[in-house]
């Protein structure tokens, strides 16, 4: 080894290993503004400091769309395009297709043996989601267990998620502790990390932005579509003309301005003018449209690049998935050894067990 190379490898071993992040999304359609302010905006920053693993949870998506797998297949690519477009950088982070790393399913199965059923029954997020389904499948019911496996497989330390996912993180912590206690210390106890905007209403003012409610602004929407959607937003129903005193509370346009305005003082001024009847709805909407299009501008540019470079999309997916496969295999080896689900191929073991169970006449 040249002295220079030796030096750099010494330096590398001195640098503290970066904490690992794992988080993911179900591929069930194109991503929208809530995904951005609730998650992606934060992920883009986190990738600079952490060893980030971002999972496209297509196995988990089967819990919602086992009857429409082509939708999941399309969405895997759509989500990847959205991730790349917002600036997630496959050279810094690891993109993973869940179904291509079968260890996810294997660890989920093993862990589900030590997850008390009652813990799943009491999971408030699962309860709320199950209420929306007609026939809840066993696979869907078990998805919190699969999520525990997603997080523990790469031994993640941090899990950035929306508020609704916190019960799954709590479950992960309990099960990691239990596993470590029962079989030996393998897993770090991960911590959840909630984003800047835990919830964003849809353009119709309904509780949340959601594809099934048809109230989304997508990251892939054109300038014109964004303008049209902002025009449709509810403002203050009591206000008939611009000089009427306006209300901020429950006003969808202002909810969005709060989430997207980067200049707090200007935002306060705007609210003041609005409540004093000094600015019209149209003007406020055009400010919001400009802000959103400024945010989406660079996202659209990156998307245009990847649209004509599909091979780069493939590379992002597969380089990451290959890396994750190695990490997964290493963890599963440890898990099998810890649980003693191993050694059947060893002739010494075979002999020992035969002896143990053979009785002399
Ligand atoms: N449940 C998450 C969602 O609905 C996706 C997901 C799968 C996830 N595995 C995960 C999130 C692990 C955080 C950690 O989008």
PDB file of N, CA, C and O and ligand atoms in Angstrom, residues 22-26 55 57 60 143 147 150-151 159 161 165, ligand 1:
ATOM      1  N   UNK A  22     -33.240   5.082   7.429  1.00  0.00           N
ATOM      2  CA  UNK A  22     -34.089   4.380   6.469  1.00  0.00           C
ATOM      3  C   UNK A  22     -35.473   4.988   6.527  1.00  0.00           C
ATOM      4  O   UNK A  22     -36.023   5.221   7.608  1.00  0.00           O
ATOM      5  N   UNK A  23     -36.006   5.284   5.347  1.00  0.00           N
ATOM      6  CA  UNK A  23     -37.411   5.649   5.284  1.00  0.00           C
ATOM      7  C   UNK A  23     -37.916   5.223   3.916  1.00  0.00           C
ATOM      8  O   UNK A  23     -37.140   4.783   3.065  1.00  0.00           O
ATOM      9  N   UNK A  24     -39.214   5.312   3.727  1.00  0.00           N
ATOM     10  CA  UNK A  24     -39.728   4.824   2.453  1.00  0.00           C
ATOM     11  C   UNK A  24     -41.102   5.353   2.111  1.00  0.00           C
ATOM     12  O   UNK A  24     -41.716   6.082   2.900  1.00  0.00           O
ATOM     13  N   UNK A  25     -41.526   4.998   0.925  1.00  0.00           N
ATOM     14  CA  UNK A  25     -42.884   5.343   0.475  1.00  0.00           C
ATOM     15  C   UNK A  25     -43.476   4.154  -0.260  1.00  0.00           C
ATOM     16  O   UNK A  25     -42.755   3.403  -0.905  1.00  0.00           O
ATOM     17  N   UNK A  26     -44.803   4.040  -0.162  1.00  0.00           N
ATOM     18  CA  UNK A  26     -45.476   3.030  -0.971  1.00  0.00           C
ATOM     19  C   UNK A  26     -45.650   3.595  -2.377  1.00  0.00           C
ATOM     20  O   UNK A  26     -46.144   4.714  -2.521  1.00  0.00           O
ATOM     21  N   UNK A  55     -36.508   3.647   0.622  1.00  0.00           N
ATOM     22  CA  UNK A  55     -37.128   2.400   0.177  1.00  0.00           C
ATOM     23  C   UNK A  55     -38.403   2.660  -0.623  1.00  0.00           C
ATOM     24  O   UNK A  55     -39.286   3.393  -0.177  1.00  0.00           O
ATOM     25  N   UNK A  57     -41.462   0.921  -1.288  1.00  0.00           N
ATOM     26  CA  UNK A  57     -42.043  -0.242  -0.620  1.00  0.00           C
ATOM     27  C   UNK A  57     -43.134  -0.880  -1.482  1.00  0.00           C
ATOM     28  O   UNK A  57     -44.324  -0.793  -1.182  1.00  0.00           O
ATOM     29  N   UNK A  60     -45.120  -3.599   0.287  1.00  0.00           N
ATOM     30  CA  UNK A  60     -46.144  -3.032   1.166  1.00  0.00           C
ATOM     31  C   UNK A  60     -47.346  -2.527   0.355  1.00  0.00           C
ATOM     32  O   UNK A  60     -48.486  -2.657   0.779  1.00  0.00           O
ATOM     33  N   UNK A 143     -48.770  -5.327   7.831  1.00  0.00           N
ATOM     34  CA  UNK A 143     -47.762  -4.425   7.268  1.00  0.00           C
ATOM     35  C   UNK A 143     -46.938  -3.680   8.314  1.00  0.00           C
ATOM     36  O   UNK A 143     -45.753  -3.403   8.073  1.00  0.00           O
ATOM     37  N   UNK A 147     -42.948  -3.273   8.139  1.00  0.00           N
ATOM     38  CA  UNK A 147     -42.257  -1.985   8.264  1.00  0.00           C
ATOM     39  C   UNK A 147     -41.160  -2.032   9.339  1.00  0.00           C
ATOM     40  O   UNK A 147     -40.106  -1.423   9.188  1.00  0.00           O
ATOM     41  N   UNK A 150     -38.322  -3.511   7.575  1.00  0.00           N
ATOM     42  CA  UNK A 150     -37.683  -2.535   6.670  1.00  0.00           C
ATOM     43  C   UNK A 150     -36.662  -1.686   7.419  1.00  0.00           C
ATOM     44  O   UNK A 150     -35.583  -1.394   6.910  1.00  0.00           O
ATOM     45  N   UNK A 151     -37.046  -1.298   8.618  1.00  0.00           N
ATOM     46  CA  UNK A 151     -36.204  -0.379   9.393  1.00  0.00           C
ATOM     47  C   UNK A 151     -35.017  -1.116  10.026  1.00  0.00           C
ATOM     48  O   UNK A 151     -33.892  -0.620  10.044  1.00  0.00           O
ATOM     49  N   UNK A 159     -35.413   7.432  11.496  1.00  0.00           N
ATOM     50  CA  UNK A 159     -36.465   7.160  10.519  1.00  0.00           C
ATOM     51  C   UNK A 159     -37.329   8.408  10.333  1.00  0.00           C
ATOM     52  O   UNK A 159     -38.242   8.665  11.121  1.00  0.00           O
ATOM     53  N   UNK A 161     -40.299  10.380   9.163  1.00  0.00           N
ATOM     54  CA  UNK A 161     -41.639   9.956   8.731  1.00  0.00           C
ATOM     55  C   UNK A 161     -42.670  11.044   9.012  1.00  0.00           C
ATOM     56  O   UNK A 161     -42.397  11.985   9.765  1.00  0.00           O
ATOM     57  N   UNK A 165     -47.032   7.889  10.928  1.00  0.00           N
ATOM     58  CA  UNK A 165     -46.203   6.684  10.942  1.00  0.00           C
ATOM     59  C   UNK A 165     -45.542   6.425  12.305  1.00  0.00           C
ATOM     60  O   UNK A 165     -44.893   5.405  12.503  1.00  0.00           O
TER      61      UNK A 165
HETATM   62  N1  LIG B   1     -45.692   3.122   5.329  1.00  0.00           N
HETATM   63  C1  LIG B   1     -44.961   4.062   4.554  1.00  0.00           C
HETATM   64  C2  LIG B   1     -45.966   4.802   3.647  1.00  0.00           C
HETATM   65  O1  LIG B   1     -47.120   4.566   3.726  1.00  0.00           O
HETATM   66  C3  LIG B   1     -43.911   3.440   3.664  1.00  0.00           C
HETATM   67  C4  LIG B   1     -42.837   2.664   4.352  1.00  0.00           C
HETATM   68  C5  LIG B   1     -42.536   1.338   4.137  1.00  0.00           C
HETATM   69  C6  LIG B   1     -41.933   3.136   5.351  1.00  0.00           C
HETATM   70  N2  LIG B   1     -41.529   0.966   4.898  1.00  0.00           N
HETATM   71  C7  LIG B   1     -41.119   2.013   5.661  1.00  0.00           C
HETATM   72  C8  LIG B   1     -41.720   4.363   5.992  1.00  0.00           C
HETATM   73  C9  LIG B   1     -40.116   2.106   6.626  1.00  0.00           C
HETATM   74  C10 LIG B   1     -40.717   4.451   6.961  1.00  0.00           C
HETATM   75  C11 LIG B   1     -39.935   3.319   7.267  1.00  0.00           C
HETATM   76  O2  LIG B   1     -45.593   5.589   2.825  1.00  0.00           O
END
